[in-house]
Coordinates of C-alpha atoms and ligand atoms in Angstrom, one line a residue:
M592 CA -11.2 -11.1 11.9
S593 CA -10.5 -7.6 13.3
G594 CA -6.8 -7.1 13.6
N595 CA -5.9 -9.8 11.1
R596 CA -6.2 -7.9 7.9
T597 CA -4.4 -5.0 6.3
F598 CA -4.5 -3.2 2.9
T599 CA -1.5 -2.5 0.7
M600 CA -0.9 -1.3 -2.9
I601 CA 2.2 -1.6 -5.0
K602 CA 2.8 1.9 -6.3
P603 CA 3.5 3.0 -10.0
D604 CA 7.3 3.2 -9.6
A605 CA 7.5 -0.5 -8.5
V606 CA 5.0 -1.7 -11.0
I607 CA 6.8 0.0 -13.9
A608 CA 10.2 -1.3 -12.7
G609 CA 8.9 -4.9 -12.9
N610 CA 9.0 -5.4 -9.1
T611 CA 5.4 -6.7 -8.6
G612 CA 6.6 -10.3 -8.4
G613 CA 9.6 -9.5 -6.1
I614 CA 7.4 -7.6 -3.7
T615 CA 4.5 -10.2 -3.6
K616 CA 7.3 -12.8 -3.0
M617 CA 8.5 -10.8 0.1
I618 CA 4.9 -10.4 1.3
E619 CA 4.2 -14.1 1.1
A620 CA 7.6 -15.1 2.6
A621 CA 6.8 -12.9 5.6
G622 CA 3.7 -15.0 6.3
F623 CA 0.9 -12.8 4.8
K624 CA -1.9 -14.5 2.7
I625 CA -3.2 -12.5 -0.3
I626 CA -6.9 -12.3 0.2
A627 CA -7.7 -10.0 -2.8
M628 CA -5.5 -8.6 -5.5
K629 CA -5.8 -6.8 -8.9
K630 CA -4.0 -4.5 -11.3
T631 CA -5.6 -1.2 -12.0
Q632 CA -5.0 2.6 -12.4
L633 CA -6.4 5.5 -10.4
S634 CA -7.8 8.6 -12.0
A635 CA -6.4 11.8 -10.4
A636 CA -9.9 12.3 -8.8
L637 CA -9.8 8.8 -7.1
A638 CA -6.2 9.2 -6.1
G639 CA -7.1 12.5 -4.5
K640 CA -10.0 10.8 -2.6
F641 CA -7.8 7.9 -1.4
Y642 CA -5.2 10.3 0.0
E643 CA -7.7 12.9 1.3
V644 CA -6.2 12.7 4.8
H645 CA -3.1 14.3 3.4
K646 CA -4.9 17.2 1.6
A647 CA -3.3 19.9 3.8
R648 CA 0.3 18.5 3.4
P649 CA 2.6 20.3 0.9
F650 CA 3.2 17.1 -1.1
Y651 CA -0.5 16.3 -1.7
G652 CA -0.6 17.6 -5.3
E653 CA 2.5 15.7 -6.4
L654 CA 1.4 12.6 -4.5
V655 CA -2.0 12.6 -6.4
A656 CA -0.3 13.2 -9.8
Y657 CA 2.2 10.4 -9.1
M658 CA -0.3 7.9 -7.8
S659 CA -2.5 8.3 -10.9
S660 CA 0.5 8.2 -13.3
G661 CA 0.6 4.5 -13.8
A662 CA -0.7 1.1 -12.9
I663 CA -0.9 0.0 -9.2
V664 CA -1.6 -3.4 -7.6
P665 CA -3.9 -3.1 -4.5
M666 CA -4.2 -6.1 -2.2
I667 CA -5.9 -7.2 1.0
L668 CA -3.6 -9.2 3.2
E669 CA -4.2 -11.5 6.1
K670 CA -1.9 -12.4 9.1
E671 CA -2.1 -12.2 12.8
N672 CA -1.3 -8.6 13.9
A673 CA -1.4 -7.6 10.2
V674 CA -1.3 -3.8 10.3
E675 CA 1.7 -3.5 12.7
D676 CA 3.7 -6.5 11.1
F677 CA 3.1 -5.1 7.6
R678 CA 4.3 -1.6 8.5
K679 CA 7.5 -3.3 9.8
L680 CA 7.9 -5.3 6.6
I681 CA 7.6 -2.2 4.4
G682 CA 9.9 0.1 6.5
A683 CA 10.1 3.8 6.9
T684 CA 8.4 6.2 4.4
D685 CA 11.8 7.5 3.3
P686 CA 13.8 4.6 1.9
K687 CA 17.0 6.1 3.1
K688 CA 15.7 5.6 6.7
A689 CA 14.1 2.2 6.0
E690 CA 15.7 -0.8 7.9
P691 CA 17.8 -3.0 5.6
G692 CA 15.7 -5.9 4.2
T693 CA 12.4 -4.0 4.3
I694 CA 10.4 -3.7 1.0
R695 CA 11.1 0.0 0.8
A696 CA 14.8 -0.4 1.5
V697 CA 15.0 -3.0 -1.3
F698 CA 12.6 -1.5 -3.9
A699 CA 11.8 2.2 -3.2
K700 CA 13.3 5.0 -5.3
S701 CA 12.6 8.0 -3.1
I702 CA 10.4 9.3 -0.3
D703 CA 7.6 10.0 -2.7
A704 CA 8.0 7.1 -5.2
N705 CA 8.4 4.6 -2.3
A706 CA 7.2 1.4 -3.9
I707 CA 4.4 0.4 -1.6
H708 CA 1.5 1.6 0.7
G709 CA 0.6 0.0 4.0
S710 CA -2.5 0.9 6.1
D711 CA -1.7 2.6 9.5
S712 CA -4.6 1.2 11.6
D713 CA -7.3 -1.5 11.5
A714 CA -9.9 1.1 10.8
N715 CA -8.0 2.5 7.8
A716 CA -7.2 -1.0 6.6
E717 CA -11.0 -1.6 6.3
I718 CA -11.7 1.8 4.7
E719 CA -8.9 1.4 2.2
G720 CA -9.6 -2.2 1.3
S721 CA -13.3 -1.3 0.7
F722 CA -12.1 1.5 -1.6
F723 CA -10.8 -1.1 -4.1
F724 CA -12.6 -4.4 -3.3
S725 CA -16.2 -5.5 -2.6
Q726 CA -17.0 -8.4 -0.2
F727 CA -17.4 -10.6 -3.3
E728 CA -13.9 -10.0 -4.5
R729 CA -12.3 -11.2 -1.2
F730 CA -11.2 -14.8 -0.8
Ligands
UDP901 N1 5.0 11.4 0.8 C1 5.8 12.3 0.1 N2 6.6 13.2 0.8 C2 6.7 13.2 2.1 C3 5.9 12.3 2.9 C4 5.1 11.4 2.2 O1 5.7 12.3 -1.2 O2 7.4 14.0 2.6 C5 4.1 10.4 0.1 C6 4.7 9.0 0.1 O3 4.4 8.4 -1.1 C7 4.0 8.4 1.3 C8 2.6 9.0 1.1 O4 2.9 10.4 0.7 O5 4.0 7.0 1.2 C9 1.8 9.0 2.4 O6 2.5 9.6 3.4 P1 2.6 8.9 4.9 O7 3.2 9.9 5.8 O8 1.2 8.4 5.2 O9 3.6 7.7 4.8 P2 3.4 6.2 4.7 O10 2.3 5.8 5.7 O11 3.1 5.8 3.3 O12 4.7 5.6 5.2
MG902 MG1 0.3 6.6 5.8

């Protein structure tokens, strides 16, 4: 199934705002099947580990604090060309630059509290999906 799965998580701003349903509706309407999903909250230590690739970037500390500040909804998604198509569906990191109709254009509050994560490669989709789900939790 290489190339057909990606990982996403709805971030704390969107969960708190009550947009979990609106976002999963857009994901399914775009043709993605939800293979695994749960609601959970990251400790600062785990959020730091998840975003370790960004450790050197100036926003790392704030990102870790924000991502551990409330509930999140991680999911594994399936569709042909999943990683690339899902990045298109979520739009640019900064919602002001996101294409109209993308999830971030509709739901994101700011460049940091930007509603949703999407993996940037097949390899990272596998790593990030495995961070939250075991094989037995995948449909
Ligand atoms: N981020 C931030 N400030 C920035 C850039 C990124 O707070 O200037 C946060 C934002 O939540 C983003 C995450 O760090 O989603 C990861 O950054 P990346 O560049 O990987 O963006 P993404 O892949 O999420 O579009
Ligand atoms: Mg990224």
